[in-house]
PDB file of C-alpha atoms in Angstrom:
ATOM      1  CA  UNK A  25      -4.983  -5.679 -41.484  1.00 98.00           C
ATOM      2  CA  UNK A  26      -7.903  -4.634 -43.651  1.00 98.00           C
ATOM      3  CA  UNK A  27      -8.217  -5.879 -47.221  1.00 98.00           C
ATOM      4  CA  UNK A  28     -10.339  -3.496 -49.299  1.00 98.00           C
ATOM      5  CA  UNK A  29     -12.576  -4.956 -52.028  1.00 98.00           C
ATOM      6  CA  UNK A  30     -15.532  -3.300 -53.790  1.00 97.00           C
ATOM      7  CA  UNK A  31     -17.753  -6.220 -52.810  1.00 96.00           C
ATOM      8  CA  UNK A  32     -17.794  -9.994 -52.777  1.00 94.00           C
ATOM      9  CA  UNK A  33     -20.914 -10.785 -54.826  1.00 89.00           C
ATOM     10  CA  UNK A  34     -21.248 -11.965 -58.430  1.00 86.00           C
ATOM     11  CA  UNK A  35     -20.883  -8.414 -59.776  1.00 85.00           C
ATOM     12  CA  UNK A  36     -17.261  -8.302 -58.590  1.00 90.00           C
ATOM     13  CA  UNK A  37     -16.311 -11.927 -59.210  1.00 85.00           C
ATOM     14  CA  UNK A  38     -12.923 -12.181 -60.933  1.00 86.00           C
ATOM     15  CA  UNK A  39      -9.378 -13.411 -60.379  1.00 86.00           C
ATOM     16  CA  UNK A  40      -8.461 -10.268 -58.454  1.00 91.00           C
ATOM     17  CA  UNK A  41     -11.233 -10.829 -55.914  1.00 93.00           C
ATOM     18  CA  UNK A  42     -10.247 -14.482 -55.508  1.00 92.00           C
ATOM     19  CA  UNK A  43      -6.648 -13.451 -54.813  1.00 95.00           C
ATOM     20  CA  UNK A  44      -7.667 -10.864 -52.197  1.00 97.00           C
ATOM     21  CA  UNK A  45      -9.927 -13.343 -50.411  1.00 96.00           C
ATOM     22  CA  UNK A  46      -7.139 -15.915 -50.442  1.00 96.00           C
ATOM     23  CA  UNK A  47      -4.556 -13.347 -49.274  1.00 97.00           C
ATOM     24  CA  UNK A  48      -6.750 -12.319 -46.345  1.00 98.00           C
ATOM     25  CA  UNK A  49      -7.015 -15.975 -45.345  1.00 97.00           C
ATOM     26  CA  UNK A  50      -3.251 -16.543 -45.650  1.00 97.00           C
ATOM     27  CA  UNK A  51      -2.534 -13.485 -43.495  1.00 98.00           C
ATOM     28  CA  UNK A  52      -4.638 -14.697 -40.587  1.00 97.00           C
ATOM     29  CA  UNK A  53      -2.328 -14.919 -37.592  1.00 97.00           C
ATOM     30  CA  UNK A  54       0.218 -12.504 -39.101  1.00 98.00           C
ATOM     31  CA  UNK A  55      -1.651  -9.548 -37.589  1.00 96.00           C
ATOM     32  CA  UNK A  56      -3.812  -9.229 -34.464  1.00 96.00           C
ATOM     33  CA  UNK A  57      -6.879  -9.194 -36.694  1.00 97.00           C
ATOM     34  CA  UNK A  58      -7.478  -9.556 -40.451  1.00 98.00           C
ATOM     35  CA  UNK A  59     -10.677  -8.068 -41.858  1.00 97.00           C
ATOM     36  CA  UNK A  60     -12.338  -7.809 -45.246  1.00 97.00           C
ATOM     37  CA  UNK A  61     -13.812  -4.347 -45.910  1.00 98.00           C
ATOM     38  CA  UNK A  62     -16.093  -3.426 -48.834  1.00 98.00           C
ATOM     39  CA  UNK A  63     -16.326   0.076 -50.303  1.00 97.00           C
ATOM     40  CA  UNK A  64     -18.740  -0.051 -53.264  1.00 94.00           C
ATOM     41  CA  UNK A  65     -21.523  -2.209 -51.877  1.00 93.00           C
ATOM     42  CA  UNK A  66     -22.673  -2.704 -48.297  1.00 95.00           C
ATOM     43  CA  UNK A  67     -22.892  -6.382 -47.410  1.00 95.00           C
ATOM     44  CA  UNK A  68     -24.507  -7.984 -44.423  1.00 94.00           C
ATOM     45  CA  UNK A  69     -21.979  -8.927 -41.769  1.00 92.00           C
ATOM     46  CA  UNK A  70     -19.090  -7.026 -43.390  1.00 96.00           C
ATOM     47  CA  UNK A  71     -17.351  -3.776 -42.536  1.00 97.00           C
ATOM     48  CA  UNK A  72     -17.862  -0.798 -44.875  1.00 98.00           C
ATOM     49  CA  UNK A  73     -15.104   1.712 -45.646  1.00 98.00           C
ATOM     50  CA  UNK A  74     -17.017   4.977 -45.156  1.00 97.00           C
ATOM     51  CA  UNK A  75     -18.367   3.815 -41.807  1.00 97.00           C
ATOM     52  CA  UNK A  76     -14.876   3.012 -40.553  1.00 97.00           C
ATOM     53  CA  UNK A  77     -13.428   6.337 -41.740  1.00 97.00           C
ATOM     54  CA  UNK A  78     -16.161   8.208 -39.805  1.00 96.00           C
ATOM     55  CA  UNK A  79     -15.678   6.137 -36.676  1.00 95.00           C
ATOM     56  CA  UNK A  80     -11.862   6.043 -36.484  1.00 96.00           C
ATOM     57  CA  UNK A  81      -9.554   9.019 -36.300  1.00 95.00           C
ATOM     58  CA  UNK A  82      -6.451   9.073 -38.502  1.00 95.00           C
ATOM     59  CA  UNK A  83      -3.964   7.394 -38.535  1.00 97.00           C
ATOM     60  CA  UNK A  84      -5.690   4.579 -36.668  1.00 94.00           C
ATOM     61  CA  UNK A  85      -4.204   1.200 -35.831  1.00 93.00           C
ATOM     62  CA  UNK A  86      -4.996  -0.730 -39.025  1.00 97.00           C
ATOM     63  CA  UNK A  87      -2.870  -1.392 -42.094  1.00 98.00           C
ATOM     64  CA  UNK A  88      -5.091  -0.987 -45.152  1.00 98.00           C
ATOM     65  CA  UNK A  89      -4.469  -3.102 -48.277  1.00 98.00           C
ATOM     66  CA  UNK A  90      -5.775  -1.621 -51.556  1.00 98.00           C
ATOM     67  CA  UNK A  91      -5.646  -3.492 -54.855  1.00 97.00           C
ATOM     68  CA  UNK A  92      -8.464  -2.745 -57.268  1.00 93.00           C
ATOM     69  CA  UNK A  93      -6.857  -1.228 -60.359  1.00 91.00           C
ATOM     70  CA  UNK A  94      -8.552   1.979 -61.388  1.00 92.00           C
ATOM     71  CA  UNK A  95     -10.010   2.455 -57.864  1.00 96.00           C
ATOM     72  CA  UNK A  96      -6.580   2.741 -56.237  1.00 97.00           C
ATOM     73  CA  UNK A  97      -6.030   6.539 -56.586  1.00 97.00           C
ATOM     74  CA  UNK A  98      -9.452   7.302 -55.100  1.00 97.00           C
ATOM     75  CA  UNK A  99      -8.923   4.850 -52.242  1.00 98.00           C
ATOM     76  CA  UNK A 100      -5.504   6.284 -51.454  1.00 98.00           C
ATOM     77  CA  UNK A 101      -6.990   9.779 -51.254  1.00 97.00           C
ATOM     78  CA  UNK A 102      -9.590   8.550 -48.772  1.00 97.00           C
ATOM     79  CA  UNK A 103      -6.907   6.788 -46.732  1.00 98.00           C
ATOM     80  CA  UNK A 104      -4.470   9.713 -46.744  1.00 95.00           C
ATOM     81  CA  UNK A 105      -2.340   9.817 -43.544  1.00 93.00           C
ATOM     82  CA  UNK A 106      -3.334   6.234 -42.681  1.00 97.00           C
ATOM     83  CA  UNK A 107      -0.969   3.246 -43.025  1.00 98.00           C
ATOM     84  CA  UNK A 108      -1.664   1.670 -46.411  1.00 98.00           C
ATOM     85  CA  UNK A 109      -0.019  -0.684 -48.906  1.00 98.00           C
ATOM     86  CA  UNK A 110      -0.829  -1.309 -52.555  1.00 98.00           C
ATOM     87  CA  UNK A 111      -1.260  -5.008 -53.406  1.00 98.00           C
ATOM     88  CA  UNK A 112      -0.410  -4.607 -57.095  1.00 98.00           C
ATOM     89  CA  UNK A 113      -1.838  -7.108 -59.582  1.00 96.00           C
ATOM     90  CA  UNK A 114      -1.959  -5.771 -63.150  1.00 95.00           C
ATOM     91  CA  UNK A 115       0.132  -2.749 -64.091  1.00 95.00           C
ATOM     92  CA  UNK A 116      -0.032   0.088 -66.651  1.00 95.00           C
ATOM     93  CA  UNK A 117      -3.104   1.794 -65.151  1.00 95.00           C
ATOM     94  CA  UNK A 118      -1.249   5.079 -65.530  1.00 93.00           C
ATOM     95  CA  UNK A 119      -1.508   6.487 -62.011  1.00 95.00           C
ATOM     96  CA  UNK A 120       1.372   7.358 -59.708  1.00 95.00           C
ATOM     97  CA  UNK A 121       1.560   6.551 -56.012  1.00 96.00           C
ATOM     98  CA  UNK A 122       1.969   9.124 -53.248  1.00 96.00           C
ATOM     99  CA  UNK A 123       5.420   9.134 -51.678  1.00 96.00           C
ATOM    100  CA  UNK A 124       5.930   6.368 -49.159  1.00 95.00           C
ATOM    101  CA  UNK A 125       3.152   3.986 -50.210  1.00 98.00           C
ATOM    102  CA  UNK A 126       4.592   0.438 -50.158  1.00 98.00           C
ATOM    103  CA  UNK A 127       3.965  -1.870 -53.114  1.00 98.00           C
ATOM    104  CA  UNK A 128       3.364  -5.603 -52.715  1.00 98.00           C
ATOM    105  CA  UNK A 129       3.666  -6.892 -56.284  1.00 98.00           C
ATOM    106  CA  UNK A 130       2.160 -10.258 -57.254  1.00 98.00           C
ATOM    107  CA  UNK A 131       4.658 -10.788 -60.090  1.00 97.00           C
ATOM    108  CA  UNK A 132       8.156  -9.771 -61.047  1.00 97.00           C
ATOM    109  CA  UNK A 133       6.684  -8.051 -64.087  1.00 97.00           C
ATOM    110  CA  UNK A 134       4.557  -5.833 -61.849  1.00 98.00           C
ATOM    111  CA  UNK A 135       7.469  -5.386 -59.434  1.00 98.00           C
ATOM    112  CA  UNK A 136       9.619  -4.114 -62.302  1.00 97.00           C
ATOM    113  CA  UNK A 137       6.889  -1.709 -63.398  1.00 97.00           C
ATOM    114  CA  UNK A 138       6.689  -0.123 -59.947  1.00 97.00           C
ATOM    115  CA  UNK A 139      10.444  -0.341 -59.490  1.00 97.00           C
ATOM    116  CA  UNK A 140      10.606   2.070 -62.430  1.00 96.00           C
ATOM    117  CA  UNK A 141       7.573   4.190 -61.571  1.00 95.00           C
ATOM    118  CA  UNK A 142       7.988   4.358 -57.782  1.00 96.00           C
ATOM    119  CA  UNK A 143      11.683   3.577 -57.107  1.00 96.00           C
ATOM    120  CA  UNK A 144      11.654   5.180 -53.632  1.00 97.00           C
ATOM    121  CA  UNK A 145       8.624   3.275 -52.331  1.00 97.00           C
ATOM    122  CA  UNK A 146       9.187   0.106 -50.263  1.00 98.00           C
ATOM    123  CA  UNK A 147       8.820  -2.732 -52.806  1.00 98.00           C
ATOM    124  CA  UNK A 148       8.157  -6.398 -52.069  1.00 98.00           C
ATOM    125  CA  UNK A 149       7.399  -9.434 -54.235  1.00 98.00           C
ATOM    126  CA  UNK A 150       4.461 -11.440 -52.856  1.00 98.00           C
ATOM    127  CA  UNK A 151       3.357 -13.915 -55.555  1.00 97.00           C
ATOM    128  CA  UNK A 152      -0.067 -15.463 -55.733  1.00 97.00           C
ATOM    129  CA  UNK A 153      -0.607 -18.888 -54.224  1.00 97.00           C
ATOM    130  CA  UNK A 154      -1.938 -21.989 -55.945  1.00 95.00           C
ATOM    131  CA  UNK A 155      -4.866 -23.446 -54.067  1.00 91.00           C
ATOM    132  CA  UNK A 156      -4.081 -26.863 -52.617  1.00 87.00           C
ATOM    133  CA  UNK A 157      -7.025 -28.307 -54.565  1.00 89.00           C
ATOM    134  CA  UNK A 158      -5.033 -28.099 -57.802  1.00 93.00           C
ATOM    135  CA  UNK A 159      -2.974 -31.221 -58.367  1.00 88.00           C
ATOM    136  CA  UNK A 160      -3.176 -34.898 -59.236  1.00 82.00           C
ATOM    137  CA  UNK A 161      -4.960 -35.971 -62.366  1.00 76.00           C
ATOM    138  CA  UNK A 162      -3.579 -39.428 -63.084  1.00 75.00           C
ATOM    139  CA  UNK A 163      -6.875 -40.791 -64.406  1.00 80.00           C
ATOM    140  CA  UNK A 164      -8.485 -40.790 -67.836  1.00 89.00           C
ATOM    141  CA  UNK A 165      -8.508 -37.472 -69.683  1.00 95.00           C
ATOM    142  CA  UNK A 166     -11.364 -37.366 -72.202  1.00 96.00           C
ATOM    143  CA  UNK A 167     -10.679 -33.771 -73.338  1.00 97.00           C
ATOM    144  CA  UNK A 168      -7.804 -33.444 -75.803  1.00 98.00           C
ATOM    145  CA  UNK A 169      -7.711 -29.645 -75.794  1.00 98.00           C
ATOM    146  CA  UNK A 170      -9.328 -27.312 -73.267  1.00 98.00           C
ATOM    147  CA  UNK A 171      -9.784 -23.562 -73.737  1.00 97.00           C
ATOM    148  CA  UNK A 172     -11.460 -21.026 -71.467  1.00 93.00           C
ATOM    149  CA  UNK A 173     -13.314 -18.518 -73.630  1.00 93.00           C
ATOM    150  CA  UNK A 174     -12.699 -15.792 -71.029  1.00 87.00           C
ATOM    151  CA  UNK A 175      -9.596 -13.783 -72.042  1.00 91.00           C
ATOM    152  CA  UNK A 176      -8.900 -16.085 -75.003  1.00 95.00           C
ATOM    153  CA  UNK A 177      -8.000 -14.612 -78.387  1.00 97.00           C
ATOM    154  CA  UNK A 178     -10.078 -14.554 -81.545  1.00 97.00           C
ATOM    155  CA  UNK A 179      -7.247 -16.464 -83.220  1.00 98.00           C
ATOM    156  CA  UNK A 180      -7.682 -19.398 -80.835  1.00 98.00           C
ATOM    157  CA  UNK A 181     -11.492 -19.382 -80.885  1.00 97.00           C
ATOM    158  CA  UNK A 182     -12.094 -18.755 -84.578  1.00 97.00           C
ATOM    159  CA  UNK A 183      -9.119 -20.323 -86.357  1.00 98.00           C
ATOM    160  CA  UNK A 184      -7.167 -22.703 -84.169  1.00 98.00           C
ATOM    161  CA  UNK A 185     -10.009 -24.591 -82.468  1.00 98.00           C
ATOM    162  CA  UNK A 186     -11.957 -25.349 -85.683  1.00 98.00           C
ATOM    163  CA  UNK A 187      -8.744 -26.590 -87.311  1.00 98.00           C
ATOM    164  CA  UNK A 188      -7.996 -28.830 -84.316  1.00 98.00           C
ATOM    165  CA  UNK A 189     -11.510 -30.286 -84.476  1.00 98.00           C
ATOM    166  CA  UNK A 190     -10.980 -31.032 -88.173  1.00 98.00           C
ATOM    167  CA  UNK A 191      -7.996 -33.130 -87.127  1.00 97.00           C
ATOM    168  CA  UNK A 192     -10.306 -35.230 -84.977  1.00 97.00           C
ATOM    169  CA  UNK A 193      -9.353 -33.861 -81.556  1.00 98.00           C
ATOM    170  CA  UNK A 194     -11.882 -33.569 -78.742  1.00 98.00           C
ATOM    171  CA  UNK A 195     -11.900 -29.815 -78.069  1.00 98.00           C
ATOM    172  CA  UNK A 196     -13.852 -28.105 -75.291  1.00 96.00           C
ATOM    173  CA  UNK A 197     -14.406 -24.345 -75.167  1.00 96.00           C
ATOM    174  CA  UNK A 198     -15.456 -23.557 -71.619  1.00 93.00           C
ATOM    175  CA  UNK A 199     -17.738 -20.524 -71.377  1.00 89.00           C
ATOM    176  CA  UNK A 200     -18.302 -18.268 -68.385  1.00 76.00           C
ATOM    177  CA  UNK A 201     -16.793 -18.179 -64.927  1.00 72.00           C
ATOM    178  CA  UNK A 202     -15.890 -21.409 -63.127  1.00 75.00           C
ATOM    179  CA  UNK A 203     -15.384 -21.334 -59.357  1.00 70.00           C
ATOM    180  CA  UNK A 204     -13.331 -24.541 -59.343  1.00 74.00           C
ATOM    181  CA  UNK A 205     -11.271 -25.329 -62.435  1.00 87.00           C
ATOM    182  CA  UNK A 206      -9.384 -28.249 -60.914  1.00 92.00           C
ATOM    183  CA  UNK A 207     -11.761 -31.005 -62.067  1.00 91.00           C
ATOM    184  CA  UNK A 208     -11.873 -29.514 -65.557  1.00 93.00           C
ATOM    185  CA  UNK A 209      -8.083 -29.362 -65.780  1.00 96.00           C
ATOM    186  CA  UNK A 210      -7.759 -32.952 -64.570  1.00 95.00           C
ATOM    187  CA  UNK A 211      -9.987 -33.993 -67.468  1.00 95.00           C
ATOM    188  CA  UNK A 212      -7.808 -32.328 -70.129  1.00 97.00           C
ATOM    189  CA  UNK A 213      -4.544 -33.304 -71.809  1.00 97.00           C
ATOM    190  CA  UNK A 214      -3.705 -29.887 -73.270  1.00 98.00           C
ATOM    191  CA  UNK A 215      -4.755 -26.425 -72.057  1.00 98.00           C
ATOM    192  CA  UNK A 216      -4.503 -23.334 -74.280  1.00 98.00           C
ATOM    193  CA  UNK A 217      -4.166 -19.887 -72.704  1.00 98.00           C
ATOM    194  CA  UNK A 218      -3.747 -16.938 -75.053  1.00 98.00           C
ATOM    195  CA  UNK A 219      -4.395 -13.702 -73.153  1.00 96.00           C
ATOM    196  CA  UNK A 220      -2.108 -11.235 -74.983  1.00 96.00           C
ATOM    197  CA  UNK A 221      -4.842  -9.699 -77.154  1.00 96.00           C
ATOM    198  CA  UNK A 222      -7.224  -9.403 -74.193  1.00 96.00           C
ATOM    199  CA  UNK A 223      -4.771  -7.382 -72.130  1.00 95.00           C
ATOM    200  CA  UNK A 224      -3.557  -5.286 -75.066  1.00 95.00           C
ATOM    201  CA  UNK A 225      -7.168  -4.339 -75.708  1.00 95.00           C
ATOM    202  CA  UNK A 226      -7.703  -3.514 -72.030  1.00 94.00           C
ATOM    203  CA  UNK A 227      -4.522  -1.422 -71.952  1.00 95.00           C
ATOM    204  CA  UNK A 228      -3.204  -3.064 -68.778  1.00 95.00           C
ATOM    205  CA  UNK A 229      -1.068  -6.121 -68.063  1.00 96.00           C
ATOM    206  CA  UNK A 230      -1.579  -9.759 -67.204  1.00 95.00           C
ATOM    207  CA  UNK A 231      -0.915  -9.341 -63.511  1.00 95.00           C
ATOM    208  CA  UNK A 232      -0.007 -12.931 -62.686  1.00 95.00           C
ATOM    209  CA  UNK A 233      -1.723 -15.581 -64.814  1.00 94.00           C
ATOM    210  CA  UNK A 234      -2.849 -18.316 -62.427  1.00 94.00           C
ATOM    211  CA  UNK A 235      -4.699 -20.638 -64.876  1.00 94.00           C
ATOM    212  CA  UNK A 236      -1.572 -21.887 -66.712  1.00 97.00           C
ATOM    213  CA  UNK A 237       0.176 -22.743 -63.437  1.00 97.00           C
ATOM    214  CA  UNK A 238      -2.969 -24.370 -62.068  1.00 96.00           C
ATOM    215  CA  UNK A 239      -3.214 -26.428 -65.267  1.00 97.00           C
ATOM    216  CA  UNK A 240       0.432 -27.492 -64.925  1.00 97.00           C
ATOM    217  CA  UNK A 241      -0.248 -28.543 -61.326  1.00 97.00           C
ATOM    218  CA  UNK A 242      -3.069 -30.769 -62.612  1.00 96.00           C
ATOM    219  CA  UNK A 243      -0.803 -32.514 -65.120  1.00 96.00           C
ATOM    220  CA  UNK A 244      -1.773 -30.664 -68.300  1.00 97.00           C
ATOM    221  CA  UNK A 245       0.462 -29.656 -71.188  1.00 98.00           C
ATOM    222  CA  UNK A 246       0.173 -25.869 -71.433  1.00 98.00           C
ATOM    223  CA  UNK A 247       0.367 -23.790 -74.609  1.00 98.00           C
ATOM    224  CA  UNK A 248       0.306 -20.125 -73.652  1.00 98.00           C
ATOM    225  CA  UNK A 249       1.154 -16.601 -74.652  1.00 98.00           C
ATOM    226  CA  UNK A 250       4.149 -15.126 -72.819  1.00 98.00           C
ATOM    227  CA  UNK A 251       2.916 -11.587 -72.254  1.00 97.00           C
ATOM    228  CA  UNK A 252       3.633  -9.664 -69.063  1.00 97.00           C
ATOM    229  CA  UNK A 253       3.705 -11.803 -65.901  1.00 97.00           C
ATOM    230  CA  UNK A 254       3.296 -15.052 -67.832  1.00 97.00           C
ATOM    231  CA  UNK A 255       6.939 -14.647 -68.810  1.00 97.00           C
ATOM    232  CA  UNK A 256       7.835 -14.754 -65.095  1.00 95.00           C
ATOM    233  CA  UNK A 257       6.884 -18.391 -64.750  1.00 94.00           C
ATOM    234  CA  UNK A 258       6.450 -20.076 -68.142  1.00 96.00           C
ATOM    235  CA  UNK A 259       9.839 -20.910 -69.606  1.00 95.00           C
ATOM    236  CA  UNK A 260       9.197 -21.490 -73.365  1.00 96.00           C
ATOM    237  CA  UNK A 261       9.809 -25.101 -74.314  1.00 96.00           C
ATOM    238  CA  UNK A 262      10.444 -26.167 -70.714  1.00 97.00           C
ATOM    239  CA  UNK A 263       7.420 -25.361 -68.537  1.00 97.00           C
ATOM    240  CA  UNK A 264       5.057 -24.252 -71.286  1.00 97.00           C
ATOM    241  CA  UNK A 265       4.867 -23.895 -75.037  1.00 98.00           C
ATOM    242  CA  UNK A 266       4.139 -20.784 -77.057  1.00 98.00           C
ATOM    243  CA  UNK A 267       0.683 -20.436 -78.593  1.00 98.00           C
ATOM    244  CA  UNK A 268       0.533 -18.709 -81.979  1.00 96.00           C
ATOM    245  CA  UNK A 269       4.149 -19.489 -82.743  1.00 96.00           C
ATOM    246  CA  UNK A 270       4.644 -18.109 -86.222  1.00 96.00           C
ATOM    247  CA  UNK A 271       2.110 -20.079 -88.303  1.00 98.00           C
ATOM    248  CA  UNK A 272      -1.182 -21.869 -87.867  1.00 98.00           C
ATOM    249  CA  UNK A 273       0.292 -25.141 -89.132  1.00 98.00           C
ATOM    250  CA  UNK A 274       3.053 -24.997 -86.504  1.00 98.00           C
ATOM    251  CA  UNK A 275       0.434 -24.687 -83.770  1.00 98.00           C
ATOM    252  CA  UNK A 276      -1.677 -27.484 -85.237  1.00 98.00           C
ATOM    253  CA  UNK A 277       1.238 -29.903 -85.491  1.00 98.00           C
ATOM    254  CA  UNK A 278       2.581 -29.248 -82.010  1.00 98.00           C
ATOM    255  CA  UNK A 279      -0.784 -29.260 -80.206  1.00 98.00           C
ATOM    256  CA  UNK A 280      -1.890 -32.406 -82.035  1.00 98.00           C
ATOM    257  CA  UNK A 281       1.335 -34.162 -81.076  1.00 98.00           C
ATOM    258  CA  UNK A 282       0.971 -33.034 -77.443  1.00 98.00           C
ATOM    259  CA  UNK A 283      -2.614 -34.306 -77.256  1.00 98.00           C
ATOM    260  CA  UNK A 284      -1.597 -37.696 -78.661  1.00 97.00           C
ATOM    261  CA  UNK A 285       1.555 -38.110 -76.516  1.00 97.00           C
ATOM    262  CA  UNK A 286       1.258 -35.684 -73.570  1.00 97.00           C
ATOM    263  CA  UNK A 287       4.024 -37.336 -71.546  1.00 95.00           C
ATOM    264  CA  UNK A 288       6.571 -36.213 -74.135  1.00 97.00           C
ATOM    265  CA  UNK A 289       5.446 -32.591 -73.781  1.00 98.00           C
ATOM    266  CA  UNK A 290       5.062 -32.276 -70.016  1.00 97.00           C
ATOM    267  CA  UNK A 291       7.725 -30.289 -68.103  1.00 97.00           C
ATOM    268  CA  UNK A 292      10.482 -32.054 -66.200  1.00 96.00           C
ATOM    269  CA  UNK A 293       9.272 -32.889 -62.710  1.00 95.00           C
ATOM    270  CA  UNK A 294      12.095 -31.127 -60.861  1.00 96.00           C
ATOM    271  CA  UNK A 295      11.481 -27.875 -62.711  1.00 97.00           C
ATOM    272  CA  UNK A 296       7.715 -28.130 -62.214  1.00 97.00           C
ATOM    273  CA  UNK A 297       8.026 -28.943 -58.521  1.00 97.00           C
ATOM    274  CA  UNK A 298      10.256 -25.906 -57.959  1.00 97.00           C
ATOM    275  CA  UNK A 299       7.647 -23.696 -59.584  1.00 97.00           C
ATOM    276  CA  UNK A 300       4.753 -25.174 -57.631  1.00 97.00           C
ATOM    277  CA  UNK A 301       6.664 -25.074 -54.326  1.00 97.00           C
ATOM    278  CA  UNK A 302       7.410 -21.351 -54.758  1.00 96.00           C
ATOM    279  CA  UNK A 303       3.669 -20.698 -55.173  1.00 97.00           C
ATOM    280  CA  UNK A 304       2.403 -23.014 -52.448  1.00 97.00           C
ATOM    281  CA  UNK A 305       0.230 -21.470 -49.745  1.00 97.00           C
ATOM    282  CA  UNK A 306       2.922 -22.009 -47.108  1.00 97.00           C
ATOM    283  CA  UNK A 307       5.589 -20.300 -49.254  1.00 98.00           C
ATOM    284  CA  UNK A 308       3.325 -17.356 -50.067  1.00 98.00           C
ATOM    285  CA  UNK A 309       2.289 -16.986 -46.423  1.00 98.00           C
ATOM    286  CA  UNK A 310       5.987 -16.660 -45.559  1.00 98.00           C
ATOM    287  CA  UNK A 311       6.317 -13.999 -48.277  1.00 98.00           C
ATOM    288  CA  UNK A 312       3.449 -12.089 -46.663  1.00 98.00           C
ATOM    289  CA  UNK A 313       5.148 -12.392 -43.268  1.00 98.00           C
ATOM    290  CA  UNK A 314       8.399 -10.925 -44.604  1.00 98.00           C
ATOM    291  CA  UNK A 315       6.627  -8.177 -46.563  1.00 98.00           C
ATOM    292  CA  UNK A 316       4.584  -7.104 -43.562  1.00 98.00           C
ATOM    293  CA  UNK A 317       7.739  -6.744 -41.478  1.00 98.00           C
ATOM    294  CA  UNK A 318       9.070  -4.296 -44.088  1.00 98.00           C
ATOM    295  CA  UNK A 319       5.765  -2.422 -44.347  1.00 98.00           C
ATOM    296  CA  UNK A 320       5.292  -2.155 -40.585  1.00 98.00           C
ATOM    297  CA  UNK A 321       8.848  -0.893 -40.081  1.00 98.00           C
ATOM    298  CA  UNK A 322       8.303   1.710 -42.819  1.00 98.00           C
ATOM    299  CA  UNK A 323       5.073   3.020 -41.318  1.00 98.00           C
ATOM    300  CA  UNK A 324       6.547   3.083 -37.806  1.00 97.00           C
ATOM    301  CA  UNK A 325       9.233   5.430 -39.149  1.00 98.00           C
ATOM    302  CA  UNK A 326       6.819   7.632 -41.124  1.00 97.00           C
ATOM    303  CA  UNK A 327       4.268   7.924 -38.332  1.00 96.00           C
ATOM    304  CA  UNK A 328       7.156   8.661 -35.999  1.00 97.00           C
ATOM    305  CA  UNK A 329       7.875  11.827 -37.997  1.00 97.00           C
ATOM    306  CA  UNK A 330      10.300  10.778 -40.737  1.00 97.00           C
ATOM    307  CA  UNK A 331       9.678  12.127 -44.243  1.00 97.00           C
ATOM    308  CA  UNK A 332       9.260   9.419 -46.902  1.00 96.00           C
ATOM    309  CA  UNK A 333      11.564   9.617 -49.895  1.00 96.00           C
ATOM    310  CA  UNK A 334      10.067  10.908 -53.149  1.00 92.00           C
ATOM    311  CA  UNK A 335      10.943   9.856 -56.682  1.00 87.00           C
ATOM    312  CA  UNK A 336      11.909  12.554 -59.175  1.00 87.00           C
ATOM    313  CA  UNK A 337       9.233  13.039 -61.825  1.00 81.00           C
ATOM    314  CA  UNK A 338      10.265  11.618 -65.240  1.00 78.00           C
ATOM    315  CA  UNK A 339       9.702  14.961 -66.980  1.00 79.00           C
ATOM    316  CA  UNK A 340      12.156  16.634 -64.588  1.00 81.00           C
ATOM    317  CA  UNK A 341      14.748  13.929 -65.264  1.00 79.00           C
ATOM    318  CA  UNK A 342      14.333  14.361 -69.025  1.00 80.00           C
ATOM    319  CA  UNK A 343      14.541  18.137 -68.884  1.00 75.00           C
ATOM    320  CA  UNK A 344      17.538  17.923 -66.556  1.00 70.00           C
ATOM    321  CA  UNK A 345      19.303  15.739 -69.117  1.00 68.00           C
ATOM    322  CA  UNK A 346      18.536  18.178 -71.932  1.00 69.00           C
ATOM    323  CA  UNK A 347      19.691  21.112 -69.819  1.00 66.00           C
ATOM    324  CA  UNK A 348      22.989  19.321 -69.086  1.00 71.00           C
ATOM    325  CA  UNK A 349      23.538  18.745 -72.816  1.00 70.00           C
ATOM    326  CA  UNK A 350      22.878  22.399 -73.566  1.00 67.00           C
ATOM    327  CA  UNK A 351      25.342  23.495 -70.881  1.00 69.00           C
ATOM    328  CA  UNK A 352      28.034  21.219 -72.337  1.00 71.00           C
ATOM    329  CA  UNK A 353      27.504  22.696 -75.802  1.00 69.00           C
ATOM    330  CA  UNK A 354      27.654  26.300 -74.610  1.00 64.00           C
TER     331      UNK A 354
END
């Protein structure tokens, strides 16, 4: 297996890179060899895509895993006739997949997107895993309300946080990228995560939304938006609470109450444990194992000479419907 990433340095640091690095680690032992391959920047000690394509004749023996949003169409062209699977994070990038390219979706939201856009491709749900370092947090929590500035809305930063401070709450706005959020979460009573505006502006979806689940694992009360994949996991009023629910005063009252009595706002333990268990590293590794069985069987059939099924283009379906109506009227 070869996981393709543009690079691993600071320039490419983001949630998507963290997930691919983690996925490569979880897949160790599920294939004869698991390798990380860069394609934008050469890095010492790492394989580089163009070098491998020159050295190895198609189709080769490796299964290639592509994931990086807008780079996917270009990567698929370079890997044409080689076994490949798309590890789909965010959706709505607008491209279509060639016939027969399997999709490994990190969320049900993304799975549904590709189930509509590529209904004849092999589809599997392989959720992201929560790192085992997230958990605990039974000690003192000096931060009443914690917000990460990254992806947060102007409403939260410019209206809600100042109003919460006026009520006397200890509010921390964390700036920049943090490699390990676990200690920060264990210091906070309430975590706010409002990414809807960020992703609407970007024009793509919240692919999974790890921070709210990581915060829940660390014992925080979570107020979040419910856009895209966040709706997969955060049951409003049960696992998390809606941010921006109708009026500013409603947010202020609920968040203030949660910061003062967090135990009354935390999810029920059975429900939380089910969520965390389904995203544990062992559970996600098993998902990878099952998905790879499907992908390997598919590519064995295609490389053996079978033609992959193709989906009918939406415009043809629409015109076919109109033509049928016209025939009925005539």
